[in-house]
XYZ file of C-alpha atoms in Angstrom:
579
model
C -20.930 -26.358 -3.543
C -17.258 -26.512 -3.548
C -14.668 -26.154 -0.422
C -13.214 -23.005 0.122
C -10.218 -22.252 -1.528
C -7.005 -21.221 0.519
C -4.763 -18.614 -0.812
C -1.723 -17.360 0.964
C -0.107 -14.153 0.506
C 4.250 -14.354 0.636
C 5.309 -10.878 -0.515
C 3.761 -7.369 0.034
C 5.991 -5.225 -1.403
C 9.363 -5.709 -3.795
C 12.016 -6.656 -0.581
C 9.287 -8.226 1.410
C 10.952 -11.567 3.554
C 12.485 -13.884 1.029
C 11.652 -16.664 3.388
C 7.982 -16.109 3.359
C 7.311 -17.990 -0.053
C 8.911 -21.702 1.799
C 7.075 -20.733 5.180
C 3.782 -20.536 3.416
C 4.472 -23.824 1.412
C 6.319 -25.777 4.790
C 4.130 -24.102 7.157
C 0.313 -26.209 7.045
C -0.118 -28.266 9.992
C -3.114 -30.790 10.315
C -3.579 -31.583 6.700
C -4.135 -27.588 6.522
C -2.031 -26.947 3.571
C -2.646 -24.161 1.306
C -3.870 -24.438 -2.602
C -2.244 -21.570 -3.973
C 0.615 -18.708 -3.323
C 0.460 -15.423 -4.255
C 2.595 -12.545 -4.065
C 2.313 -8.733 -4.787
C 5.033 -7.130 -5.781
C 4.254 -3.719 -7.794
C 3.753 -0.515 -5.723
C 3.745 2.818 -7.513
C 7.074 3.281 -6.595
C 8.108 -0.015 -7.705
C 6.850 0.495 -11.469
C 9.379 3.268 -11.363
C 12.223 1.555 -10.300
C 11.466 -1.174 -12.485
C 10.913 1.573 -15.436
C 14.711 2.589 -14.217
C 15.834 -0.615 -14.757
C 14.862 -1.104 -18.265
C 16.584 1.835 -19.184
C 19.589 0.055 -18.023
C 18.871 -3.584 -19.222
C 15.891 -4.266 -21.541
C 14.983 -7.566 -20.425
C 14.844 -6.716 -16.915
C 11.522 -4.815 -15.804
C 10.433 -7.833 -13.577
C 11.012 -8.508 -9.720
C 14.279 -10.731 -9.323
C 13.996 -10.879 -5.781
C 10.450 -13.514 -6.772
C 13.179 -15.734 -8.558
C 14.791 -15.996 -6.265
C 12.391 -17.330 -3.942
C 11.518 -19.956 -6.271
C 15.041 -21.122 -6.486
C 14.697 -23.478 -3.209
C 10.955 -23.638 -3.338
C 9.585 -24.647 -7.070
C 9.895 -28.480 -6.699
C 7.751 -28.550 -3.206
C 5.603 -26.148 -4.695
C 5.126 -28.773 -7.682
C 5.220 -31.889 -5.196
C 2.327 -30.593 -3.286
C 0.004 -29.000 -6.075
C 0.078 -25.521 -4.626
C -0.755 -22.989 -7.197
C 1.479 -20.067 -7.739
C 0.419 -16.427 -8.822
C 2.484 -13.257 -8.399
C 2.443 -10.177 -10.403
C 6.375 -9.925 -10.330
C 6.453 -9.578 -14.135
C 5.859 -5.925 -14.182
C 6.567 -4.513 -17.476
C 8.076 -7.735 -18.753
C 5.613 -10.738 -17.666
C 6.963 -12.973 -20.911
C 10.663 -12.391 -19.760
C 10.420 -13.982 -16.047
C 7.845 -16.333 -17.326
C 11.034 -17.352 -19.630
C 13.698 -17.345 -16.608
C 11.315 -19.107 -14.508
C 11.338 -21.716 -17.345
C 14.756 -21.735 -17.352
C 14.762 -22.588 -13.746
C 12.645 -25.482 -13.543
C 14.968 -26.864 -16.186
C 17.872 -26.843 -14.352
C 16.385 -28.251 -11.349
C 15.224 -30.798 -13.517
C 11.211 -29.998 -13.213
C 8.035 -29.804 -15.494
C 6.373 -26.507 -14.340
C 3.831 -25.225 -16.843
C 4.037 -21.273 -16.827
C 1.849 -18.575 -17.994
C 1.609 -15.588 -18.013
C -0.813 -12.196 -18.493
C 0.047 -9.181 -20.339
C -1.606 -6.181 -22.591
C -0.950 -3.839 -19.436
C 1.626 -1.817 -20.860
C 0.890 0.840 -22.583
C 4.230 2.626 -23.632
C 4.274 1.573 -26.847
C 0.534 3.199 -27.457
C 1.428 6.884 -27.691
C -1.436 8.190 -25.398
C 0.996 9.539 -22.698
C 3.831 12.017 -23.457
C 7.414 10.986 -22.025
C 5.835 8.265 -19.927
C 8.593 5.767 -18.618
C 5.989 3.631 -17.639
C 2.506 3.367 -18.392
C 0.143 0.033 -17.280
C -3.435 -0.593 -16.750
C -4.581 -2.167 -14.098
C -5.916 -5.610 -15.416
C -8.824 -7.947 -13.850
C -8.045 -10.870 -12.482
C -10.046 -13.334 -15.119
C -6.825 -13.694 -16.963
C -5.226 -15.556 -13.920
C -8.548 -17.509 -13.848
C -7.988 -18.552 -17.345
C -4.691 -19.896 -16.618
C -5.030 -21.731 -13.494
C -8.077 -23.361 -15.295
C -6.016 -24.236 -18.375
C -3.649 -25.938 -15.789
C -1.227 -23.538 -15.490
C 1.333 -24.493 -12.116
C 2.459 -20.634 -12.215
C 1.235 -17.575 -13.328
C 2.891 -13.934 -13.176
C 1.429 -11.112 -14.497
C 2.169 -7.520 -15.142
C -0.019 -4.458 -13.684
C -2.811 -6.444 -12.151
C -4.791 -4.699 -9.117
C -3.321 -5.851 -6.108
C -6.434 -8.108 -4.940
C -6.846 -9.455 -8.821
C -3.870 -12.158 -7.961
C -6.369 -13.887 -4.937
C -9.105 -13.112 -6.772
C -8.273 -14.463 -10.247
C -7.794 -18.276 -8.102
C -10.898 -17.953 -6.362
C -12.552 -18.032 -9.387
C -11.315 -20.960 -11.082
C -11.451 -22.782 -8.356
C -15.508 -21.716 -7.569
C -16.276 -20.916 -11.224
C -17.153 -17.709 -10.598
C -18.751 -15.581 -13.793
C -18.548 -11.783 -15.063
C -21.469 -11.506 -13.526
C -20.564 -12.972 -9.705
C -20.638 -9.569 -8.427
C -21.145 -10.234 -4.416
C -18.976 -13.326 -4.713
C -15.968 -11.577 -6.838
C -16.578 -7.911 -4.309
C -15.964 -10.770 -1.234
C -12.769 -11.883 -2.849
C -11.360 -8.723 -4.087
C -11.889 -7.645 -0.006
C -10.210 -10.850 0.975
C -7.482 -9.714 -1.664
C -7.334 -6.467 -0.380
C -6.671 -7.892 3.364
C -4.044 -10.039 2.308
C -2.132 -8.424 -0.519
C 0.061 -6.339 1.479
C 1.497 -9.519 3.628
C 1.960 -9.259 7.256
C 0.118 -6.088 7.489
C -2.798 -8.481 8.229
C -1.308 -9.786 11.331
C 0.141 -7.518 13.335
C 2.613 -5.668 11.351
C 2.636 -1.915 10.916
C -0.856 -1.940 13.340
C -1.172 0.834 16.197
C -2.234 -1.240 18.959
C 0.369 -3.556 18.584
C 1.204 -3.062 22.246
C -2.670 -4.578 22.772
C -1.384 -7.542 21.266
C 1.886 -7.926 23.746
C -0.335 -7.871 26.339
C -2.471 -10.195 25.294
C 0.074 -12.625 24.804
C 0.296 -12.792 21.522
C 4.185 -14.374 19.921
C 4.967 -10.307 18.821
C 8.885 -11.384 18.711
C 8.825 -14.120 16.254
C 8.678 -12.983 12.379
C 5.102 -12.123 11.778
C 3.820 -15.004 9.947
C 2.142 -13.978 6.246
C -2.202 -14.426 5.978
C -4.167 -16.854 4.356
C -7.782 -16.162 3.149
C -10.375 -18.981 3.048
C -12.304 -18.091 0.326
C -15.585 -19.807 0.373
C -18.456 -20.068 -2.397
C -20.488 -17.462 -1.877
C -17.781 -14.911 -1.655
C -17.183 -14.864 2.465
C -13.895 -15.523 4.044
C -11.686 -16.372 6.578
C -8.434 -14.395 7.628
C -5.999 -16.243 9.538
C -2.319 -17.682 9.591
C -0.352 -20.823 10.200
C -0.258 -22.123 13.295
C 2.617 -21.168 15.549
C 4.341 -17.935 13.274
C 4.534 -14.555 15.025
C 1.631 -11.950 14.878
C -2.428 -12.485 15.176
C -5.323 -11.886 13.397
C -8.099 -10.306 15.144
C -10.647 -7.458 13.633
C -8.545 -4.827 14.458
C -5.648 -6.201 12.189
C -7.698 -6.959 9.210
C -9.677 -3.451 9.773
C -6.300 -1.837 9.618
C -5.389 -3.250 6.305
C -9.174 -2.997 5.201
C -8.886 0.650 5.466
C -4.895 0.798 3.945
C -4.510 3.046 0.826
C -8.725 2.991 0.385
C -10.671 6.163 -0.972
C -14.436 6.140 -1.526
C -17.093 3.878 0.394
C -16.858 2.029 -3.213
C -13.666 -0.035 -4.254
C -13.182 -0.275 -8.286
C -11.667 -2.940 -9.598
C -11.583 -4.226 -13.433
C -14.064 -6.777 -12.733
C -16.373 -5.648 -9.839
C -17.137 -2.433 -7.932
C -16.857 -3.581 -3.781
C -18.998 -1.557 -1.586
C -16.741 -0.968 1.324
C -19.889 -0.116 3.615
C -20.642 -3.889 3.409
C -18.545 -5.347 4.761
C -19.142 -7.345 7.876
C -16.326 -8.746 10.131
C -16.465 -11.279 13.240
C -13.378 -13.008 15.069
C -14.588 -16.606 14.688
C -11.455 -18.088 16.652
C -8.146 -17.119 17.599
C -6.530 -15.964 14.740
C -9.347 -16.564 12.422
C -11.245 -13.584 11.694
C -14.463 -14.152 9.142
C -14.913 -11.091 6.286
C -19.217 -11.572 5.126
C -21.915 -9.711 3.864
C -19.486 -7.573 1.313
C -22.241 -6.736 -1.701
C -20.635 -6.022 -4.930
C -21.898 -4.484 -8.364
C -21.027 -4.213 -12.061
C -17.318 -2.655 -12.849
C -17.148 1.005 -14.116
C -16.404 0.887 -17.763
C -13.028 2.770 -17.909
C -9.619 1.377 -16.528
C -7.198 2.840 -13.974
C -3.904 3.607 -15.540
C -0.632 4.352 -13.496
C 1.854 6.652 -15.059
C 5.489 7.170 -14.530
C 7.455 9.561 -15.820
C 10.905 11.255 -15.172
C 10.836 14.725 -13.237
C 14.521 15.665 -13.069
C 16.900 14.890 -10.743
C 17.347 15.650 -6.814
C 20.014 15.872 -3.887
C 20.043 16.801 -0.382
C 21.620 17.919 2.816
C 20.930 17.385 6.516
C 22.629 19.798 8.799
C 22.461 19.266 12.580
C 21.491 22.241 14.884
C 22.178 21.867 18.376
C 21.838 23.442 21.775
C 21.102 27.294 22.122
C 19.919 29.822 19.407
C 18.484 26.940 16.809
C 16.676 29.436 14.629
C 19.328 31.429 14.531
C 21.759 29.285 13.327
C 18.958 27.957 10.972
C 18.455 31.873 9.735
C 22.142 32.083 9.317
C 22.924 28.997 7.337
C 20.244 29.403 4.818
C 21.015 32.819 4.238
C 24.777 31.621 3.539
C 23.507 29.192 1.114
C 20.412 30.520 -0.607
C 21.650 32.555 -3.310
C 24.501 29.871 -4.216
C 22.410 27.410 -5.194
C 21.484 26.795 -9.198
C 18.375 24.273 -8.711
C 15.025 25.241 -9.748
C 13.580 24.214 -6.786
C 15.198 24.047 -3.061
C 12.834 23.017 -0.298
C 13.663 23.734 3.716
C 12.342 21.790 6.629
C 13.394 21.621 10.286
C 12.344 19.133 13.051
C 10.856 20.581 15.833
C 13.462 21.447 18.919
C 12.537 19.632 21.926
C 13.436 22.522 24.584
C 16.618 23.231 26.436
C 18.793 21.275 29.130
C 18.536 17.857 27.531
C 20.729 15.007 29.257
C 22.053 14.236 25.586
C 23.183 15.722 22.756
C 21.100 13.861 20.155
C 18.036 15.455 22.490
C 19.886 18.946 22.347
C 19.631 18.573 18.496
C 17.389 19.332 15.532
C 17.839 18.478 11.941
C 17.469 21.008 9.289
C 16.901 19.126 5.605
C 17.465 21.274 1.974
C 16.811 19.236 -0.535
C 16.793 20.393 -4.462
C 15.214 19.414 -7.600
C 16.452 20.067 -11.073
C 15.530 18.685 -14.319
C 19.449 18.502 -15.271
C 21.683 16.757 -13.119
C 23.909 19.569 -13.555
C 23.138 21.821 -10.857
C 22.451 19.399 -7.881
C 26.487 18.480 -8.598
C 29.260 20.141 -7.114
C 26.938 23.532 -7.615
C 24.947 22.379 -4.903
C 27.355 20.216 -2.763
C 30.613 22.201 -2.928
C 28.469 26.159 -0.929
C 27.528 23.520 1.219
C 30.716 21.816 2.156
C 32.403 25.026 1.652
C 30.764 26.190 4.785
C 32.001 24.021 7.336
C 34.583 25.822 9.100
C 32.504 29.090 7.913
C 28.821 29.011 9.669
C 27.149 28.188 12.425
C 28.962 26.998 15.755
C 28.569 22.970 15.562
C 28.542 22.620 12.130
C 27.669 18.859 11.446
C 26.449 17.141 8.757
C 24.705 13.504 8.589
C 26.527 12.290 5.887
C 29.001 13.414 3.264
C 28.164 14.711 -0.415
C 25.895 12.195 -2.565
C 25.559 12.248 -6.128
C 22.178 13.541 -7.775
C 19.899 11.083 -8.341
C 16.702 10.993 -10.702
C 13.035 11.200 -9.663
C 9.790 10.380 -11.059
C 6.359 12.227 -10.950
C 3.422 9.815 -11.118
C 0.490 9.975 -12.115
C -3.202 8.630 -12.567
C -5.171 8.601 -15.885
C -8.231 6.460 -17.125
C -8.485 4.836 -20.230
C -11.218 2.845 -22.303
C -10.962 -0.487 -22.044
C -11.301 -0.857 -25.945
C -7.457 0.331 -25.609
C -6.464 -2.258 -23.887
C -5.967 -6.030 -24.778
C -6.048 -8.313 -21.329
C -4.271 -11.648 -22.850
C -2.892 -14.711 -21.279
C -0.734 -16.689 -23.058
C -0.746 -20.112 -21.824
C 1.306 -22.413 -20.638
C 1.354 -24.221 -23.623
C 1.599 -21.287 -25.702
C -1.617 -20.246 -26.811
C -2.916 -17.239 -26.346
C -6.009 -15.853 -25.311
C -7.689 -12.756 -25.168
C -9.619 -12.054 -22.044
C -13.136 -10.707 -22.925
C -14.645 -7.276 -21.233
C -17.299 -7.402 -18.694
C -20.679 -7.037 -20.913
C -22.374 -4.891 -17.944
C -20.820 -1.579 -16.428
C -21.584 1.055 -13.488
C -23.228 4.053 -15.084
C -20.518 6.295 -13.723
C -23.305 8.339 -12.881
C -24.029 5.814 -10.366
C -21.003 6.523 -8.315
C -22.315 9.614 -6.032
C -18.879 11.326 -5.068
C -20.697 12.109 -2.230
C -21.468 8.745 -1.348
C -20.377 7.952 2.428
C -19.418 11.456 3.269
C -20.190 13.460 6.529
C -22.763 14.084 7.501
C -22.490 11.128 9.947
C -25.188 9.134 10.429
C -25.437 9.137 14.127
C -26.797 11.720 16.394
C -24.945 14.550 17.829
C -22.638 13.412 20.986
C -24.287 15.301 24.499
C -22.910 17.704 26.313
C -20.932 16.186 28.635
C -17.741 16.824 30.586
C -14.444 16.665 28.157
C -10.793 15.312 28.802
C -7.737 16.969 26.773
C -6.866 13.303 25.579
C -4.731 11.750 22.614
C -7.108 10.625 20.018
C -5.424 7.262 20.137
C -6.765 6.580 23.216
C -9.324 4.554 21.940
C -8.675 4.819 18.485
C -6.386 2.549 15.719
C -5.150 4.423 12.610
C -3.340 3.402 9.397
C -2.320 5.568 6.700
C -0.230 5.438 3.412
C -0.201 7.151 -0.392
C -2.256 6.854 -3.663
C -0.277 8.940 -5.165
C -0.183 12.632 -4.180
C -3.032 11.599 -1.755
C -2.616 10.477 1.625
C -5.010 8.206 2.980
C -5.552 8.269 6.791
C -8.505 5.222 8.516
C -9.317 5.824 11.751
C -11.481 3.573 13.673
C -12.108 2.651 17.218
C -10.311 -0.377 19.087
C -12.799 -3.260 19.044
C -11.697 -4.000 22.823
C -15.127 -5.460 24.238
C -15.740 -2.241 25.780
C -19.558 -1.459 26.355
C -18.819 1.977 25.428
C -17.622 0.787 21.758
C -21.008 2.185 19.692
C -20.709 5.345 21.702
C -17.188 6.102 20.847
C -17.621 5.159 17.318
C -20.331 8.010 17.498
C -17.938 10.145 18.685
C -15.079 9.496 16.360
C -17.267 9.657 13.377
C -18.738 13.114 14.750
C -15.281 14.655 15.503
C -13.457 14.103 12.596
C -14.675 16.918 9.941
C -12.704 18.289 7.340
C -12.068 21.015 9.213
C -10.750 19.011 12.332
C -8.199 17.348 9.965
C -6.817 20.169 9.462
C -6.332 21.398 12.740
C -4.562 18.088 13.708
C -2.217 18.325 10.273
C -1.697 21.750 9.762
C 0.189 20.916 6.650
C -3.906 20.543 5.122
C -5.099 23.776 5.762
C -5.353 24.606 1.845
C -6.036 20.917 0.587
C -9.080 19.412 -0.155
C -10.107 16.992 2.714
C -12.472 14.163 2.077
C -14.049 12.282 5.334
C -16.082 8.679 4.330
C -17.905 7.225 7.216
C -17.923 3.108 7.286
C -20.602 2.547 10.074
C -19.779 -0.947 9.414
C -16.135 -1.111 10.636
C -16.480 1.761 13.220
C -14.213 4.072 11.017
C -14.380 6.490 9.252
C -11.713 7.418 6.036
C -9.943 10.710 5.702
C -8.299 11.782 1.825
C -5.930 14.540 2.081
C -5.488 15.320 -1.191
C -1.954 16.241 -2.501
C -0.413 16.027 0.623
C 2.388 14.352 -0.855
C 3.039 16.203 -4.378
C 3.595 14.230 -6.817
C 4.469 11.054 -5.115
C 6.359 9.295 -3.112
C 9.778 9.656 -5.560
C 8.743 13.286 -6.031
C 7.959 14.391 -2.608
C 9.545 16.431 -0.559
C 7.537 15.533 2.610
C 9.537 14.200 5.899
C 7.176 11.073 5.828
C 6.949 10.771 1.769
C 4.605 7.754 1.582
C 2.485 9.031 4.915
C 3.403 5.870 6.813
C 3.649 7.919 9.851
C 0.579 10.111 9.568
C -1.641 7.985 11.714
C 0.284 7.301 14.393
C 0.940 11.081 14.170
C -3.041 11.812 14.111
C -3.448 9.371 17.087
C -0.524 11.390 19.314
C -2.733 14.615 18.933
C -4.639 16.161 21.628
C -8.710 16.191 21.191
C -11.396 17.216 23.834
C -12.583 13.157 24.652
C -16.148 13.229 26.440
C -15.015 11.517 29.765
C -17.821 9.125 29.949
C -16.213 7.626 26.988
C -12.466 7.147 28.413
């Protein structure tokens, strides 16, 4: 049986630390060194932006920012035998596999680069006015490579986990057919793909980890999965970075941007009810037991297109008569404005005889859409400047007139994998086309009502109830797929003997129907609830919350980063024998 294979995550997002790529490759202590590097670059958004830049220069369309982290890292990398995979290609894999090239050639270096493409489908025709258009691709390509001795791969519209799970395969020689081995390291990919969101970052009970001690004011150091044979893993970090890794941190992440109790990927569908985790050591927390089964037979596709342009406003309101001054101001404006769409939203005031004025203050957004640029010019910025000696007493503004800028809608669709062609092209130049699974998931098989309420623990007694904050004993993390917000809630694994009672609780209270009483903004969505026994949790799907998307919406909190910790600051009735 072979050694488990460690992977280290050194980007989340496009912007993510520069730094992170050297730290993972400087930062083994005790022989501990790690066998490969990967990165994730390519959020929805960021096939948009990278759609935008094509339009400018057509051979960008790849992440620079990943070049430039190899600029002061490539030769160590080489030196030491770590592995490299990123999907920083994004719509142009074979151009940044060339400027990598070009970079180990002026630093005087052999690095054999490949690369995976047959994403992209613009060229195909099946979407109308699509700026972008990618599959998401399995993670056997990357295999491929690293097995053909490839020192770097990059890809273009892999899923997320396919760049740690595409490793762990050619380093355990996986098969197709691995499914509880590949549905371990696709959850292992899922934990680490978003960086330091495994250890620490962007987690609720941060303040838990203060207290306990744990280095919160040093940068957050990025995970590393342990991927062993049979699919099971490790979560940790290298010794002395910032951050920790308990099971609250990698339950966060497990339950980041999730929908169903089952987890498709190209290769393997994950069952998310599984999943098993134990802290096996400080900052070592072991992911077992995940089960996995065939792949459904279509593939994800993301689509970007261009929606128009948009612009916006933000007046501030302060002291006495805020709705007034509110009513006034839009009624000034209304019937100037040209856009086909202007959107109003005010932050809540928070009462009179505040100490300061920023506390005295509201802000009152109008943003418009157009699909010209035309009339979110001087049409809309000039009635609004206009104003200023002209409305309401006070009359600020944040900031002064902006220039329209474009948008894009996205979108999900589902193709069959016969119109798609998964190829790596070596680093030697050879090419190779990736073959299809040769067993699928009846899609009947995948019960939409699979992990839904009702819960499967008893009713909570009658009992005495507190008027509490949720987040009393419960963690939350939320974010977008899509139009969709996702929102886990689970409770804090704390040693408290009262933790399977409370996770009876939480899993009782939250209902549709309670969902939207704690975000009114859901009364007329469709609200999905999935309870994971398993991880204390339980997963809510707002649907369309945010539009179309995060460069669409009009939302406050676009990308519903904030949702949770919203959710968590509302007031519930809490049994007390639970508190």
């Amino acid at each position: 049986m072979t050694n488990p294979v460690r992977i280290a995550n050194c980007s989340g997002f496009y912007g993510d630390r520069l730094s992170a790529l050297k730290e993972q490759l400087e930062g083994g202590s005790n022989g501990r060194d790690v066998d490969v590097i990967t990165g994730d670059y390519l959020a929805e958004l960021t096939m948009l932006i990278l759609g935008m830049d094509t339009l400018r220069d057509a051979d960008l369309g790849y992440a620079r920012t990943f070049l430039k982290q190899l600029e002061g890292t490539l030769g160590l990398a080489l030196d030491k035998g770590v592995k490299i995979v990123s999907n920083a290609g994004g719509l142009n894999p074979s151009g940044l596999a060339t400027q990598i090239q070009k970079l180990a050639a002026e630093l005087g270096l052999d690095a054999k680069v490949a690369y995976v493409e047959g994403d992209d489908l613009r060229e195909a025709g099946l979407f109308d006015g699509a700026l972008t258009a990618n599959a998401y691709l399995g993670a056997f390509g990357i295999a491929s490579a690293l097995t053909r001795g490839a020192d770097i791969v990059v890809t273009g519209r892999v899923t997320d986990a396919s760049v740690v799970v595409g490793p762990a395969i050619a380093h355990h020689g996986w098969t197709p057919t691995s499914y509880d081995e590949l549905a371990g390291a696709v959850v292992a990919g899922h934990v680490i793909e978003c960086g330091t969101q495994a250890t620490g970052g962007n987690f609720s009970g941060f303040t838990d980890l203060f207290r306990a001690g744990a280095p919160m004011t040093k940068p957050l150091g990025f995970p590393i999965a342990e991927i062993a044979a049979d699919g099971s893993s490790i979560i940790t970090k290298h010794d002395g970075t910032g951050g920790a890794v308990t099971v609250d941190t990698v339950t966060a992440q497990l339950l980041y941007e999730i929908q169903t109790t089952r987890y498709l990927n190209p290769d393997v569908t994950t069952h998310l009810d599984s999943i098993r985790l134990r802290q096996e050591g400080p900052d070592r927390v072991e992911i077992s037991g995940v089960a996995g089964a065939p792949p459904v037979e279509r593939l994800k596709v993301a689509v970007n297109t261009l929606g128009g342009y948009r612009n916006q406003f933000e007046f501030v309101l302060t002291g006495l008569d805020i709705d007034a001054k509110a009513e006034w101001l839009r009624s000034q404006l209304d019937g100037q404005f040209r856009a086909a769409e202007v959107v109003w939203t005010q932050t809540p005031a928070r009462g009179g005889d505040a100490d300061t004025e920023e506390g005295a203050s509201v802000l009152l957004r109008c943003i418009a859409k157009d699909p010209e640029a035309g009339p979110l010019g001087k049409p809309f910025t000039g009635p609004c400047v206009e104003l200023a000696l002209a409305s309401y007493p006070g009359f600020t503004m944040t900031s002064p007139p902006q220039k329209p800028s474009p948008f894009g809608i996205y979108r999900p669709e589902y193709v069959d994998r016969s119109a798609v062609e998964h190829t790596v092209v070596h680093h030697d130049g050879v090419r190779e086309v990736i073959a299809d699974p040769t067993a699928f998931l009846d899609a009947a098989e995948l019960d939409p009502e699979l992990g839904k309420r009702p819960s499967p623990y008893p009713a909570p007694a009658d009992t005495i109830t507190r008027r509490m904050p949720l987040g009393t004993f419960v963690h939350a993390r939320s974010g977008d797929k899509g139009g969709n917000a996702n929102l886990g809630l689970w409770v804090k694994n704390d040693g408290s003997p009262k933790y399977e009672a409370r996770v009876q609780w939480l899993a009782k209270i939250v209902k549709d129907r309670k969902v939207r009483e704690l975000v009114p903004e859901a009364k007329d969505l469709d609200v999905d609830v999935y309870v994971l026994p398993n991880l204390g949790a339980v997963n809510v799907v707002i649907h369309g919350l945010l539009g179309d998307g995060v460069a669409a919406s009009t939302r406050f909190d676009p990308q519903a980063k904030g949702l949770g910790e919203w959710v968590r600051s509302r007031i519930v009735h809490i049994q007390e024998d639970l508190v």
